[in-house]
Coordinates of C-alpha atoms in Angstrom, one line a residue:
M403 CA -94.8 -13.1 20.4
S404 CA -93.7 -11.5 17.1
G405 CA -97.1 -10.7 15.8
R406 CA -96.3 -11.4 12.3
T407 CA -98.6 -13.4 10.2
Q408 CA -97.3 -16.5 8.4
K409 CA -96.5 -15.9 4.7
P410 CA -98.9 -17.9 2.7
T411 CA -97.7 -20.4 0.1
V412 CA -98.5 -19.4 -3.4
G413 CA -99.8 -22.3 -5.6
P414 CA -99.7 -22.9 -9.2
L415 CA -101.8 -21.1 -11.8
P416 CA -105.3 -22.5 -11.9
E417 CA -105.9 -25.2 -14.4
A418 CA -107.2 -24.0 -17.8
T419 CA -110.8 -25.1 -18.6
T420 CA -112.6 -25.0 -21.9
A421 CA -114.2 -21.7 -20.9
S422 CA -110.8 -20.0 -20.1
S423 CA -109.8 -17.2 -22.5
P424 CA -106.5 -18.0 -24.5
V425 CA -105.7 -14.3 -24.7
P426 CA -103.8 -13.8 -21.4
A427 CA -101.3 -16.6 -22.2
A428 CA -101.0 -15.6 -25.7
L429 CA -100.3 -11.9 -25.1
T430 CA -97.9 -12.8 -22.4
R431 CA -95.8 -14.8 -24.8
L432 CA -96.1 -12.1 -27.4
A433 CA -94.9 -9.5 -24.8
W434 CA -91.8 -11.5 -24.0
S435 CA -91.3 -12.1 -27.7
L436 CA -91.2 -8.3 -28.1
F437 CA -88.7 -8.0 -25.4
A438 CA -86.5 -10.5 -27.0
A439 CA -86.7 -8.8 -30.3
S440 CA -86.0 -5.4 -28.8
V441 CA -82.8 -6.7 -27.2
V442 CA -81.6 -7.9 -30.7
A443 CA -82.6 -4.5 -32.0
L444 CA -80.6 -2.7 -29.4
V445 CA -77.5 -4.7 -30.1
A446 CA -77.8 -4.3 -33.8
R447 CA -78.3 -0.6 -33.4
L448 CA -75.3 -0.2 -31.3
R449 CA -73.1 -2.2 -33.8
L450 CA -74.5 -1.1 -37.2
D451 CA -74.4 2.4 -38.8
G452 CA -76.8 4.0 -40.9
A453 CA -80.4 5.3 -40.6
W454 CA -83.1 3.1 -39.5
E455 CA -86.3 5.0 -40.7
V456 CA -89.3 5.5 -42.9
P457 CA -88.5 8.9 -44.0
G458 CA -90.9 11.5 -42.6
L459 CA -92.7 9.0 -40.4
V460 CA -90.6 6.8 -38.3
A461 CA -87.0 7.0 -37.0
V462 CA -85.3 4.3 -34.9
D463 CA -82.3 5.6 -33.0
G464 CA -80.4 4.5 -29.6
L465 CA -83.1 6.1 -27.5
T466 CA -85.9 4.1 -29.4
V467 CA -84.3 0.8 -28.9
L468 CA -83.2 1.4 -25.5
L469 CA -86.8 2.4 -24.4
W470 CA -88.2 -0.6 -26.4
V471 CA -86.0 -3.0 -24.2
V472 CA -87.2 -1.3 -20.9
V473 CA -90.8 -1.0 -21.9
T474 CA -91.1 -4.5 -23.2
F475 CA -89.4 -6.0 -20.0
F476 CA -91.7 -4.2 -17.8
S477 CA -94.6 -5.2 -19.8
G478 CA -93.5 -8.8 -19.8
V479 CA -93.3 -8.8 -16.2
V480 CA -96.7 -7.1 -15.7
H481 CA -98.2 -9.7 -18.1
S482 CA -96.7 -12.7 -16.2
Y483 CA -97.7 -11.4 -12.9
S484 CA -101.2 -10.7 -13.9
R485 CA -101.7 -14.3 -15.1
R486 CA -102.4 -14.9 -11.4
Y487 CA -103.5 -11.6 -10.2
M488 CA -106.3 -11.3 -12.8
A489 CA -107.2 -15.1 -12.9
G490 CA -111.0 -15.4 -12.6
N491 CA -111.7 -11.8 -12.9
A492 CA -114.6 -11.0 -15.4
R493 CA -112.4 -8.2 -16.9
E494 CA -109.2 -10.4 -17.3
T495 CA -109.2 -10.4 -21.1
R496 CA -110.0 -6.8 -21.3
F497 CA -107.1 -6.0 -18.9
F498 CA -104.6 -8.0 -20.8
V499 CA -105.6 -6.4 -24.2
G500 CA -105.5 -3.0 -22.5
V501 CA -102.0 -3.6 -21.2
F502 CA -100.6 -5.1 -24.5
G503 CA -102.1 -2.3 -26.4
F504 CA -100.5 0.3 -24.2
T505 CA -97.2 -1.4 -24.7
V506 CA -97.6 -1.2 -28.5
V507 CA -98.7 2.4 -28.4
V508 CA -95.4 3.2 -26.3
M509 CA -93.2 1.4 -28.7
G510 CA -94.7 3.3 -31.5
L511 CA -94.3 6.7 -29.6
V512 CA -90.6 6.4 -29.0
A513 CA -90.1 5.6 -32.7
A514 CA -92.6 8.2 -34.1
D515 CA -90.9 11.0 -36.1
H516 CA -93.9 12.8 -37.7
L517 CA -95.2 15.5 -35.4
A518 CA -98.8 14.5 -36.0
L519 CA -98.1 10.8 -35.3
F520 CA -96.2 11.6 -32.3
T521 CA -98.9 13.7 -30.9
A522 CA -101.6 11.2 -31.8
L523 CA -99.7 8.3 -30.0
W524 CA -99.0 10.5 -27.1
L525 CA -102.7 11.2 -26.7
A526 CA -103.5 7.5 -27.2
M527 CA -101.1 6.5 -24.6
G528 CA -102.8 8.6 -22.0
L529 CA -106.2 7.4 -23.0
A530 CA -105.1 3.7 -22.8
M531 CA -103.7 4.3 -19.3
A532 CA -106.9 6.0 -18.2
E533 CA -108.9 2.9 -19.4
L534 CA -106.7 0.7 -17.2
I535 CA -107.3 2.9 -14.2
G536 CA -111.0 2.8 -14.7
L537 CA -110.9 -0.9 -15.5
D538 CA -113.6 -1.8 -13.1
D539 CA -116.4 0.2 -14.7
G540 CA -119.0 -1.1 -12.1
W541 CA -117.1 0.7 -9.6
R542 CA -118.0 4.4 -9.4
Q543 CA -114.7 5.4 -7.7
A544 CA -112.8 3.7 -10.5
R545 CA -114.8 5.6 -13.1
A546 CA -114.2 8.9 -11.1
A547 CA -110.4 8.2 -11.1
A548 CA -110.4 7.4 -14.8
T549 CA -112.2 10.7 -15.5
V550 CA -109.7 12.7 -13.5
A551 CA -106.7 11.0 -15.4
R552 CA -108.4 11.4 -18.7
R553 CA -108.9 15.1 -18.3
H554 CA -105.2 15.6 -17.4
F555 CA -104.0 13.4 -20.3
L556 CA -106.3 15.3 -22.7
A557 CA -104.7 18.6 -21.5
S558 CA -101.3 17.2 -21.9
G559 CA -102.2 15.9 -25.5
A560 CA -103.6 19.3 -26.3
L561 CA -100.5 21.2 -25.0
L562 CA -98.4 19.0 -27.1
A563 CA -100.5 19.7 -30.1
V564 CA -100.0 23.3 -29.6
A565 CA -96.3 22.9 -29.3
A566 CA -96.1 20.8 -32.5
T567 CA -98.3 23.1 -34.5
T568 CA -96.3 26.1 -33.5
L569 CA -93.1 24.5 -34.3
W570 CA -94.3 23.2 -37.7
R571 CA -95.6 26.8 -38.7
T572 CA -92.3 28.3 -37.4
T573 CA -89.8 26.0 -39.0
G574 CA -91.7 24.3 -41.7
A575 CA -90.6 20.9 -40.5
T576 CA -93.3 18.1 -40.1
T577 CA -90.9 15.7 -38.2
V578 CA -89.3 15.7 -34.7
S579 CA -86.0 15.4 -36.2
G580 CA -86.6 18.2 -38.6
V581 CA -87.7 20.5 -35.7
A582 CA -84.4 19.5 -33.8
A583 CA -82.4 20.3 -36.9
T584 CA -83.9 23.8 -37.3
A585 CA -84.6 24.6 -33.6
D586 CA -81.8 27.4 -33.7
G587 CA -84.1 29.4 -35.9
V588 CA -87.0 29.4 -33.5
G589 CA -87.4 32.6 -31.4
G590 CA -89.7 35.2 -30.0
V591 CA -93.4 34.4 -29.1
A592 CA -93.5 31.3 -31.1
W593 CA -90.6 29.8 -29.3
L594 CA -92.0 30.8 -25.9
V595 CA -95.4 29.3 -26.8
A596 CA -93.9 26.0 -27.9
A597 CA -91.3 25.6 -25.2
A598 CA -93.9 26.3 -22.4
A599 CA -96.3 24.0 -23.9
L600 CA -93.8 21.1 -24.0
V601 CA -92.7 21.6 -20.5
L602 CA -96.3 21.7 -19.2
A603 CA -97.2 18.6 -21.2
A604 CA -94.3 16.8 -19.6
M605 CA -95.2 18.0 -16.1
I606 CA -98.6 16.8 -16.5
Q607 CA -97.7 13.5 -17.8
S608 CA -95.0 12.9 -15.2
A609 CA -97.4 14.0 -12.4
L610 CA -95.2 16.9 -11.1
V611 CA -96.6 19.3 -8.7
P612 CA -99.2 20.9 -8.9
F613 CA -100.5 18.1 -11.5
H614 CA -99.9 15.2 -9.1
G615 CA -103.6 14.9 -8.3
W616 CA -104.3 12.5 -11.0
L617 CA -101.5 10.0 -9.9
L618 CA -102.6 9.9 -6.3
S619 CA -106.2 9.4 -7.4
S620 CA -105.3 6.4 -9.7
M621 CA -105.0 3.8 -7.0
T622 CA -108.2 2.2 -8.2
A623 CA -106.2 0.6 -11.0
P624 CA -105.2 -3.0 -10.7
T625 CA -101.9 -3.2 -9.0
P626 CA -100.2 -4.5 -12.0
A627 CA -101.4 -1.7 -14.0
S628 CA -100.2 0.7 -11.3
A629 CA -96.8 -0.9 -11.7
L630 CA -96.7 -0.2 -15.3
M631 CA -97.9 3.3 -14.9
H632 CA -95.3 4.2 -12.2
A633 CA -92.4 2.3 -13.8
G634 CA -93.1 3.4 -17.4
F635 CA -96.0 5.9 -18.1
V636 CA -95.0 8.6 -15.8
N637 CA -91.4 8.5 -17.4
A638 CA -93.0 9.9 -20.7
G639 CA -92.3 13.6 -19.6
G640 CA -88.5 12.9 -19.7
V641 CA -88.8 11.3 -23.1
L642 CA -90.7 14.3 -24.4
L643 CA -88.0 16.7 -23.1
I644 CA -85.2 14.8 -24.7
R645 CA -86.9 14.4 -28.0
F646 CA -87.5 18.3 -28.2
A647 CA -84.3 19.1 -26.3
P648 CA -82.9 21.6 -28.9
V649 CA -86.0 23.6 -28.3
V650 CA -86.0 23.4 -24.6
T651 CA -82.2 24.2 -24.3
A652 CA -82.4 27.2 -26.6
D653 CA -82.8 29.6 -23.6
A654 CA -81.0 29.4 -20.3
A655 CA -84.0 31.0 -18.4
L656 CA -86.3 28.2 -19.5
M657 CA -83.7 25.6 -18.3
L658 CA -83.6 27.3 -15.1
G659 CA -87.4 27.3 -14.9
V660 CA -87.4 23.5 -15.6
V661 CA -84.8 23.1 -12.7
V662 CA -87.2 24.9 -10.4
V663 CA -90.3 23.0 -11.2
G664 CA -88.4 19.7 -11.0
A665 CA -86.7 20.6 -7.8
T666 CA -90.2 21.6 -6.3
S667 CA -91.8 18.4 -7.1
A668 CA -88.9 16.5 -5.9
L669 CA -88.9 18.2 -2.6
F670 CA -92.7 18.2 -2.1
G671 CA -93.0 14.5 -3.1
K672 CA -90.5 13.5 -0.5
L673 CA -92.4 15.7 2.1
L674 CA -95.8 14.3 1.0
K675 CA -94.6 10.7 1.3
T676 CA -93.9 11.2 5.1
V677 CA -97.5 11.9 5.9
Q678 CA -98.9 9.1 3.9
S679 CA -100.5 6.0 5.8
D680 CA -100.8 3.5 3.2
V681 CA -98.2 1.6 1.1
K682 CA -99.5 2.5 -2.4
G683 CA -99.9 6.2 -1.3
E684 CA -96.4 6.4 -0.2
L685 CA -95.2 4.9 -3.5
G686 CA -97.3 7.5 -5.4
C687 CA -95.8 10.4 -3.6
S688 CA -92.3 8.9 -4.1
T689 CA -92.9 8.7 -7.7
V690 CA -94.0 12.4 -7.7
G691 CA -90.5 13.3 -6.1
Q692 CA -88.6 10.9 -8.4
M693 CA -90.1 12.4 -11.5
G694 CA -89.3 15.8 -10.2
F695 CA -85.7 14.9 -9.8
M696 CA -85.7 13.4 -13.4
I697 CA -87.1 16.6 -14.9
M698 CA -84.6 18.6 -12.7
Q699 CA -81.8 16.6 -14.4
A700 CA -83.1 17.5 -17.8
G701 CA -83.3 21.3 -16.7
L702 CA -79.7 20.9 -15.7
G703 CA -78.8 20.0 -19.1
F704 CA -78.1 16.2 -18.4
F705 CA -80.7 14.4 -20.5
G706 CA -78.5 11.2 -20.4
A707 CA -78.8 11.2 -16.6
A708 CA -82.6 11.7 -16.8
I709 CA -83.0 8.7 -19.1
A710 CA -80.8 6.7 -16.8
H711 CA -82.9 7.8 -13.9
L712 CA -86.2 6.8 -15.3
I713 CA -84.8 3.4 -16.2
L714 CA -83.5 2.7 -12.7
H715 CA -86.6 4.2 -11.2
G716 CA -88.7 2.0 -13.2
F717 CA -87.1 -1.2 -11.9
Y718 CA -87.5 0.1 -8.4
K719 CA -91.1 1.1 -8.7
A720 CA -92.2 -2.1 -10.6
Y721 CA -90.7 -4.2 -7.9
H722 CA -92.2 -2.2 -5.1
F723 CA -95.9 -2.2 -6.5
L724 CA -95.8 -5.8 -7.5
S725 CA -94.7 -6.6 -4.0
A726 CA -97.0 -4.1 -2.2
G727 CA -99.0 -6.9 -0.6
E728 CA -96.1 -8.2 1.2
E729 CA -95.7 -4.8 3.0
V730 CA -99.2 -5.2 4.4
E731 CA -98.3 -7.5 7.5
H732 CA -100.0 -6.8 10.9
T733 CA -97.0 -6.4 13.3
V734 CA -97.4 -5.9 17.0
P735 CA -94.8 -3.0 17.9
T736 CA -91.9 -4.2 20.0
E737 CA -88.9 -2.5 21.5
A738 CA -86.8 -4.1 18.7
D739 CA -88.9 -2.2 16.2
R740 CA -87.9 1.2 17.7
T741 CA -85.5 3.1 15.5
P742 CA -82.4 3.9 17.3
G743 CA -80.5 7.3 17.2
T744 CA -77.1 7.7 15.5
S745 CA -74.0 7.9 17.7
A746 CA -71.2 10.2 17.0
A747 CA -69.3 7.4 15.2
G748 CA -72.3 6.5 13.2
A749 CA -72.8 10.3 12.3
V750 CA -69.1 10.3 11.1
V751 CA -69.5 7.2 9.0
V752 CA -72.8 8.6 7.3
L753 CA -71.2 11.9 6.6
A754 CA -68.0 10.4 5.2
T755 CA -70.1 8.0 3.1
G756 CA -72.2 10.8 1.6
L757 CA -69.3 13.1 0.9
A758 CA -67.3 10.2 -0.7
G759 CA -70.3 9.0 -2.5
G760 CA -70.8 12.4 -4.3
A761 CA -67.0 12.5 -5.1
L762 CA -67.2 9.0 -6.5
F763 CA -70.1 10.1 -8.8
A764 CA -68.2 13.1 -9.9
V765 CA -65.1 11.3 -10.8
L766 CA -66.9 8.3 -12.7
T767 CA -69.2 10.7 -14.6
G768 CA -67.3 13.9 -14.8
K769 CA -70.3 15.9 -13.5
G770 CA -69.5 18.2 -10.6
T771 CA -65.8 18.6 -11.5
A772 CA -66.4 22.1 -13.2
L773 CA -68.2 25.1 -12.1
D774 CA -71.4 24.4 -14.0
S775 CA -74.8 22.7 -13.3
G776 CA -73.0 19.4 -12.8
L777 CA -72.1 20.6 -9.3
L778 CA -75.9 20.8 -8.3
L779 CA -76.4 17.2 -9.7
A780 CA -73.3 15.9 -7.6
A781 CA -74.6 17.8 -4.6
V782 CA -78.1 16.1 -4.9
V783 CA -76.5 12.8 -5.4
T784 CA -74.4 13.6 -2.1
L785 CA -77.6 14.5 0.0
T786 CA -79.5 11.4 -1.4
T787 CA -76.5 9.2 -0.3
L788 CA -76.4 10.9 3.1
H789 CA -80.2 10.2 3.6
G790 CA -79.9 6.6 2.5
A791 CA -76.8 6.0 4.5
R792 CA -78.3 7.5 7.8
S793 CA -81.5 5.2 7.3
A794 CA -79.2 2.2 6.7
A795 CA -77.2 2.9 9.8
R796 CA -80.3 3.2 11.9
Q797 CA -81.5 -0.4 11.1
T798 CA -81.7 -2.8 14.0
G799 CA -80.9 -6.1 12.4
L800 CA -77.2 -5.9 13.2
S801 CA -74.9 -4.6 15.8
A802 CA -73.8 -1.0 15.5
A803 CA -70.3 -1.9 14.3
A804 CA -71.7 -4.1 11.7
R805 CA -74.2 -1.5 10.5
Y806 CA -71.5 1.3 10.2
A807 CA -69.1 -1.0 8.4
A808 CA -71.9 -2.2 5.9
V809 CA -72.9 1.6 5.0
P810 CA -69.9 2.2 2.7
L811 CA -69.8 -1.3 1.4
L812 CA -73.6 -1.0 0.5
F813 CA -73.6 2.5 -1.0
F814 CA -70.3 2.9 -2.9
P815 CA -71.1 -0.1 -5.3
A816 CA -74.7 1.4 -5.7
I817 CA -73.4 4.8 -6.7
A818 CA -70.8 3.2 -9.1
G819 CA -73.6 1.1 -10.6
Y820 CA -75.6 4.3 -11.1
A821 CA -72.7 6.1 -12.8
L822 CA -72.0 3.2 -15.1
V823 CA -75.6 3.0 -16.1
Y824 CA -75.5 6.8 -16.8
E825 CA -72.4 6.4 -18.9
A826 CA -73.8 3.4 -20.7
V827 CA -77.1 5.3 -21.6
S828 CA -75.1 8.3 -22.8
V829 CA -73.3 6.0 -25.3
A830 CA -76.8 4.6 -26.5
L831 CA -77.9 8.1 -27.0
A832 CA -74.9 9.3 -28.8
G833 CA -76.7 10.0 -32.0
L834 CA -79.2 12.4 -30.5
P835 CA -79.1 16.1 -31.2
V836 CA -78.7 17.0 -27.3
V837 CA -77.5 14.4 -24.7
S838 CA -75.6 16.8 -22.3
A839 CA -75.8 20.6 -22.2
A840 CA -74.6 21.7 -18.9
T841 CA -75.4 25.3 -18.0
E842 CA -73.6 27.9 -16.0
L843 CA -74.2 28.2 -12.5
S844 CA -76.5 31.0 -11.2
A845 CA -77.8 32.3 -7.9
L846 CA -81.0 30.2 -8.7
H847 CA -78.9 27.1 -8.8
A848 CA -77.4 28.0 -5.4
L849 CA -81.0 28.6 -3.9
V850 CA -82.1 25.2 -5.2
A851 CA -79.2 23.6 -3.5
V852 CA -79.9 25.4 -0.2
A853 CA -83.5 24.3 -0.5
F854 CA -82.5 20.7 -0.9
L855 CA -80.1 21.0 2.1
A856 CA -82.9 22.7 4.2
A857 CA -85.3 19.9 3.3
Y858 CA -82.7 17.1 4.2
V859 CA -82.0 18.7 7.5
A860 CA -85.7 19.1 8.4
I861 CA -86.5 15.6 7.3
E862 CA -83.6 14.1 9.2
T863 CA -84.2 16.0 12.4
G864 CA -88.0 15.8 12.1
V865 CA -88.3 19.6 12.7
Y866 CA -91.0 19.7 10.0
R867 CA -93.3 17.3 12.2
R868 CA -93.4 20.0 14.9
S869 CA -95.6 22.3 12.9
E870 CA -99.4 21.2 12.9
R871 CA -100.1 23.6 10.1
L872 CA -97.4 22.3 7.8
Y873 CA -98.5 18.6 8.6
V874 CA -102.1 19.5 7.7
A875 CA -101.1 21.3 4.5
L876 CA -98.9 18.3 3.5
L877 CA -102.0 15.9 4.4
N878 CA -104.3 17.9 2.3
A879 CA -101.9 18.2 -0.6
G880 CA -101.5 14.4 -0.7
Q881 CA -105.1 13.5 -0.9
P882 CA -106.6 12.0 -4.0
A883 CA -109.8 13.4 -5.4
P884 CA -112.6 12.8 -2.8
N885 CA -114.8 10.9 -5.4
T886 CA -112.1 8.4 -5.9
V887 CA -111.8 7.3 -2.4
L888 CA -113.8 4.4 -0.7
T889 CA -115.4 5.7 2.4
A890 CA -117.6 3.0 3.7
R891 CA -116.8 -0.5 4.9
E892 CA -119.2 -2.2 2.7
E893 CA -117.5 -0.8 -0.3
Y894 CA -114.3 -2.3 0.7
D895 CA -116.0 -5.6 1.4
E896 CA -117.5 -5.4 -2.2
Y897 CA -114.5 -4.5 -4.1

């Protein structure tokens, strides 16, 4: 007996009735129309020279059209998925209006050039997401989760306003592009205030440790809204840093600080994920770690890599959130489900695959071939490949020989694909003031590398599981706000 429940057959969408709202269908078509228009805009932007702007207000560059394509694609998928997911829900129309409005706000944000417009849209983006988190306003846990998120987003917006105001008063520029052009003249206390506010705003929006609580408390959002949040919204921190890259890269010490906060979140997110007992909780902690890695890439000076990472992570998270229901299958444990150990031959294959994967990434991107921060980036890619290769080698669906042969065949094309996406994104961002600004290696970079290696060894060997104190600390750090959690069976039955 396998113990697996039979997968149900999904039927067609309910027949429309005279009482049905036309809004979901209309907005779904409009979302896909925006995607098609964004693809055309991306092709045109890559082929045509010249400025696409409303001077002093809006500027459309390679990053703008690239993110338009990504955001509208995810929005189209979420709209289409939600036609079935929200069917019959009393808040269906409100949900679709909220998702489409969020899409339009994000499209405006990535095109905004005026500092005040950029800040206003940043705040509007957060408030729109908070509304989706608390969509079911008759559910007190949802209202509490929306309040937690709204407070964080208001704080992020306030920090961005401080940074924008400081930069405007210091440089006299009223636009993001103007600040970028005059960032070399910013220094002293004004620069420190602006740069620190920018980094903190990015950390909050991307749910980095210690600001990850709002993300773990947001599980009251409808699953399609969670997909949009984890695939798009949290990426805003990376977009903010690349827009103000000339300010952030002005000082090597600040860049090191960004590396540290990103690496800390990447490591803690991975550890927090190991103690989660539910699918969405695991995905949330995974996002905390992945956003940490994205911010770390920005701190290393590789903004193109950060954008490539947020795009690929968006596809990954959108898929996993929208298919989260398939993971909740009741399975009776069997001997076949036990994870086998790795033999000596398997260990050799895994190690060779990891090292060769890191070398392949370095050759294809040029990162890691010089004594600069690119070495740390290549090292993290190597450790990530080692972890993934070992997990693949321990799967039980194939014989040992087949598993070990499949590992390099699986990971080398994946790494090559990542490197090619990175290079393609760098081409699209070519017109930006800063796309790559590798920094010199320092003792702190080496310390971060050692921390990643230690975490990898601890996770792979399971050493960290032997400490009850560490387990409890991770369990507590990965908990949502208490007032956002359903605690009574009656509440589960109702909602």
